[in-house]
Amino acid sequence: MVTRMGLYGVMGAPIRDAQRVLVAGTSGSGKSTLCRRLHERLELPYVELDSLYHGPHWSELPTFESDVERLITADRWVLEWQYDRVRERLLERCDLLIWLDYPAHVVMWRVVVRTIRRELSQEMLWNGNTEPPLWTVMTNPEHIIRWAWRTHRGYPRRIRRILEERPRLRLVWLRSPRECDALLDRLR
């Protein structure tokens, strides 16, 4: 069942009864922010997957997959749909997928502003890490800004594949931050 906000209106019921929710979207789309807000409104347990993945000095934590496995065996949760190594397992357990399908200019604005804010403030992220210097966007092909740009176009194909493989999976398709806010307003 696909619920597209602009076409069908905000559907609160499919979200209210969901117990295992995944939030999909490219970097900068607001996955973690939406997860936190759903955690607050629906009282679903939430752990940011980045905190399980990134160790000191941006190393990958060896416990990442086992930590994710432990989380998704629980009856209730909300998580970001990211990290290819665990995406399929996350999908197997979820009962609702929310797709943040925002235009590229919205996502890029958000990821650039967030990156600059984090770098300037030296905001502590996960396990002692801070945002790399902005100039590394020119030298590091995996820089978050380049990553967001490169991966943005691939999501529609991924979502289509998921719906073909899992026709019973409930999907809420949000095309703008305004649609996301409307959905959250309905959950108050």
CSV table of C-alpha atoms in Angstrom, one decimal:
chain,number,residue,atom,x,y,z
A,1,MET,CA,0.0,0.0,0.0
A,2,VAL,CA,1.5,3.3,-1.0
A,3,THR,CA,0.3,6.4,0.7
A,4,ARG,CA,1.5,9.6,-1.1
A,5,MET,CA,0.7,12.6,1.0
A,6,GLY,CA,-0.1,15.0,-1.9
A,7,LEU,CA,-2.4,12.5,-3.6
A,8,TYR,CA,-4.2,10.8,-0.8
A,9,GLY,CA,-3.9,13.3,2.1
A,10,VAL,CA,-2.2,12.6,5.4
A,11,MET,CA,-2.9,9.1,6.6
A,12,GLY,CA,-2.3,9.0,10.4
A,13,ALA,CA,-3.6,5.5,11.0
A,14,PRO,CA,-1.0,3.6,9.0
A,15,ILE,CA,1.7,5.3,11.1
A,16,ARG,CA,-0.1,5.1,14.5
A,17,ASP,CA,-0.3,1.3,14.4
A,18,ALA,CA,3.2,0.8,13.0
A,19,GLN,CA,5.6,-0.9,15.4
A,20,ARG,CA,8.8,-1.1,13.3
A,21,VAL,CA,9.3,2.0,11.2
A,22,LEU,CA,12.1,2.7,8.7
A,23,VAL,CA,12.8,6.2,7.4
A,24,ALA,CA,14.4,6.3,4.0
A,25,GLY,CA,16.0,9.2,2.1
A,26,THR,CA,19.4,10.5,1.0
A,27,SER,CA,21.8,12.1,3.4
A,28,GLY,CA,20.5,15.5,4.4
A,29,SER,CA,16.8,14.7,3.8
A,30,GLY,CA,16.0,14.6,7.5
A,31,LYS,CA,15.9,10.9,8.3
A,32,SER,CA,17.3,11.2,11.8
A,33,THR,CA,15.2,14.2,12.6
A,34,LEU,CA,12.0,12.5,11.6
A,35,CYS,CA,13.1,9.4,13.6
A,36,ARG,CA,13.5,11.5,16.7
A,37,ARG,CA,10.1,13.1,16.2
A,38,LEU,CA,8.4,9.8,15.6
A,39,HIS,CA,10.2,8.4,18.7
A,40,GLU,CA,8.7,11.3,20.7
A,41,ARG,CA,5.1,11.1,19.3
A,42,LEU,CA,4.7,7.3,19.0
A,43,GLU,CA,7.0,6.4,21.8
A,44,LEU,CA,9.0,4.0,19.6
A,45,PRO,CA,12.5,3.2,20.7
A,46,TYR,CA,15.2,5.0,18.6
A,47,VAL,CA,18.9,4.7,18.3
A,48,GLU,CA,20.7,6.6,15.6
A,49,LEU,CA,22.4,4.1,13.3
A,50,ASP,CA,25.4,6.5,12.7
A,51,SER,CA,26.2,6.2,16.4
A,52,LEU,CA,26.5,2.4,16.0
A,53,TYR,CA,28.5,2.6,12.8
A,54,HIS,CA,31.1,5.4,13.4
A,55,GLY,CA,33.8,4.7,15.9
A,56,PRO,CA,36.7,7.0,16.9
A,57,HIS,CA,38.4,8.8,14.0
A,58,TRP,CA,35.5,7.8,11.7
A,59,SER,CA,36.5,4.1,11.9
A,60,GLU,CA,33.8,1.5,11.4
A,61,LEU,CA,32.8,-0.2,14.7
A,62,PRO,CA,33.2,-4.0,14.5
A,63,THR,CA,30.0,-4.5,16.5
A,64,PHE,CA,27.8,-2.6,14.0
A,65,GLU,CA,25.9,-5.5,12.4
A,66,SER,CA,25.4,-7.3,15.7
A,67,ASP,CA,24.2,-4.1,17.3
A,68,VAL,CA,21.7,-3.5,14.5
A,69,GLU,CA,20.6,-7.1,14.7
A,70,ARG,CA,19.9,-6.7,18.5
A,71,LEU,CA,17.8,-3.6,17.8
A,72,ILE,CA,15.7,-5.0,15.1
A,73,THR,CA,14.8,-8.2,17.0
A,74,ALA,CA,12.8,-6.0,19.4
A,75,ASP,CA,9.1,-5.6,18.8
A,76,ARG,CA,9.1,-1.8,18.4
A,77,TRP,CA,11.5,0.7,16.9
A,78,VAL,CA,12.1,3.5,14.5
A,79,LEU,CA,15.4,3.6,12.5
A,80,GLU,CA,17.0,5.2,9.5
A,81,TRP,CA,17.2,3.0,6.4
A,82,GLN,CA,20.9,3.3,5.6
A,83,TYR,CA,24.1,1.3,5.4
A,84,ASP,CA,23.9,-1.3,2.6
A,85,ARG,CA,25.2,-4.1,4.9
A,86,VAL,CA,22.0,-4.0,7.0
A,87,ARG,CA,19.4,-2.6,4.6
A,88,GLU,CA,17.8,-6.0,3.7
A,89,ARG,CA,17.6,-7.1,7.3
A,90,LEU,CA,16.0,-3.8,8.3
A,91,LEU,CA,13.4,-4.2,5.5
A,92,GLU,CA,12.6,-7.8,6.5
A,93,ARG,CA,11.6,-6.6,10.0
A,94,CYS,CA,9.9,-3.3,9.3
A,95,ASP,CA,6.1,-2.9,8.9
A,96,LEU,CA,6.2,0.7,7.5
A,97,LEU,CA,8.7,2.5,5.3
A,98,ILE,CA,8.5,6.3,5.2
A,99,TRP,CA,10.3,7.7,2.1
A,100,LEU,CA,11.6,11.3,2.3
A,101,ASP,CA,11.7,12.0,-1.5
A,102,TYR,CA,12.6,15.7,-1.4
A,103,PRO,CA,13.9,17.6,-4.5
A,104,ALA,CA,17.7,17.7,-4.9
A,105,HIS,CA,17.8,21.5,-4.1
A,106,VAL,CA,16.1,21.0,-0.7
A,107,VAL,CA,18.4,18.1,0.3
A,108,MET,CA,21.6,19.8,-0.9
A,109,TRP,CA,20.7,23.0,0.9
A,110,ARG,CA,20.1,21.1,4.1
A,111,VAL,CA,23.2,18.9,3.9
A,112,VAL,CA,25.5,21.9,3.1
A,113,VAL,CA,24.0,24.1,5.9
A,114,ARG,CA,24.2,21.2,8.4
A,115,THR,CA,27.8,20.5,7.4
A,116,ILE,CA,28.9,24.1,7.7
A,117,ARG,CA,27.1,24.5,11.0
A,118,ARG,CA,28.7,21.3,12.4
A,119,GLU,CA,32.2,22.3,11.2
A,120,LEU,CA,32.0,25.8,12.5
A,121,SER,CA,30.7,24.8,15.9
A,122,GLN,CA,32.9,21.7,16.1
A,123,GLU,CA,29.8,19.8,17.2
A,124,MET,CA,30.6,16.5,18.7
A,125,LEU,CA,28.9,13.8,16.5
A,126,TRP,CA,29.4,10.1,17.3
A,127,ASN,CA,32.1,8.6,19.4
A,128,GLY,CA,34.3,11.8,19.6
A,129,ASN,CA,34.1,12.6,15.8
A,130,THR,CA,33.6,16.1,14.4
A,131,GLU,CA,32.7,17.2,10.9
A,132,PRO,CA,35.7,17.0,8.6
A,133,PRO,CA,36.9,20.4,7.3
A,134,LEU,CA,34.6,21.7,4.5
A,135,TRP,CA,37.5,22.0,2.0
A,136,THR,CA,37.8,18.2,2.0
A,137,VAL,CA,34.6,18.1,-0.2
A,138,MET,CA,37.1,18.8,-3.0
A,139,THR,CA,39.4,15.9,-2.1
A,140,ASN,CA,37.3,13.2,-0.6
A,141,PRO,CA,34.9,11.5,-2.9
A,142,GLU,CA,33.0,10.1,0.2
A,143,HIS,CA,32.5,13.6,1.7
A,144,ILE,CA,28.9,13.8,2.9
A,145,ILE,CA,28.0,16.6,0.5
A,146,ARG,CA,29.3,14.7,-2.5
A,147,TRP,CA,27.7,11.5,-1.2
A,148,ALA,CA,24.3,13.2,-0.9
A,149,TRP,CA,24.6,14.5,-4.5
A,150,ARG,CA,25.7,11.2,-5.9
A,151,THR,CA,23.1,9.0,-4.1
A,152,HIS,CA,20.0,11.3,-4.5
A,153,ARG,CA,19.0,10.0,-7.9
A,154,GLY,CA,19.2,6.3,-6.9
A,155,TYR,CA,16.4,6.3,-4.4
A,156,PRO,CA,13.4,6.1,-6.7
A,157,ARG,CA,14.9,3.0,-8.3
A,158,ARG,CA,15.5,1.4,-4.9
A,159,ILE,CA,12.0,2.1,-3.7
A,160,ARG,CA,10.5,0.7,-6.9
A,161,ARG,CA,12.5,-2.5,-6.4
A,162,ILE,CA,11.4,-2.8,-2.8
A,163,LEU,CA,7.7,-2.4,-3.8
A,164,GLU,CA,8.1,-5.0,-6.5
A,165,GLU,CA,9.7,-7.5,-4.1
A,166,ARG,CA,7.5,-6.6,-1.1
A,167,PRO,CA,4.0,-5.6,-2.5
A,168,ARG,CA,2.5,-5.8,1.0
A,169,LEU,CA,4.9,-3.3,2.6
A,170,ARG,CA,3.3,-0.1,3.6
A,171,LEU,CA,5.0,2.9,2.2
A,172,VAL,CA,4.3,6.6,3.1
A,173,TRP,CA,5.9,8.8,0.4
A,174,LEU,CA,6.6,12.3,1.5
A,175,ARG,CA,7.6,14.7,-1.3
A,176,SER,CA,8.3,17.9,0.8
A,177,PRO,CA,9.2,19.0,4.3
A,178,ARG,CA,5.7,20.5,4.4
A,179,GLU,CA,4.1,17.1,3.8
A,180,CYS,CA,6.4,15.7,6.6
A,181,ASP,CA,5.3,18.4,9.0
A,182,ALA,CA,1.6,17.8,8.1
A,183,LEU,CA,2.1,14.1,8.9
A,184,LEU,CA,3.7,14.9,12.3
A,185,ASP,CA,0.9,17.4,13.1
A,186,ARG,CA,-1.6,14.6,12.6
A,187,LEU,CA,0.2,12.4,15.1
A,188,ARG,CA,0.0,14.9,18.0
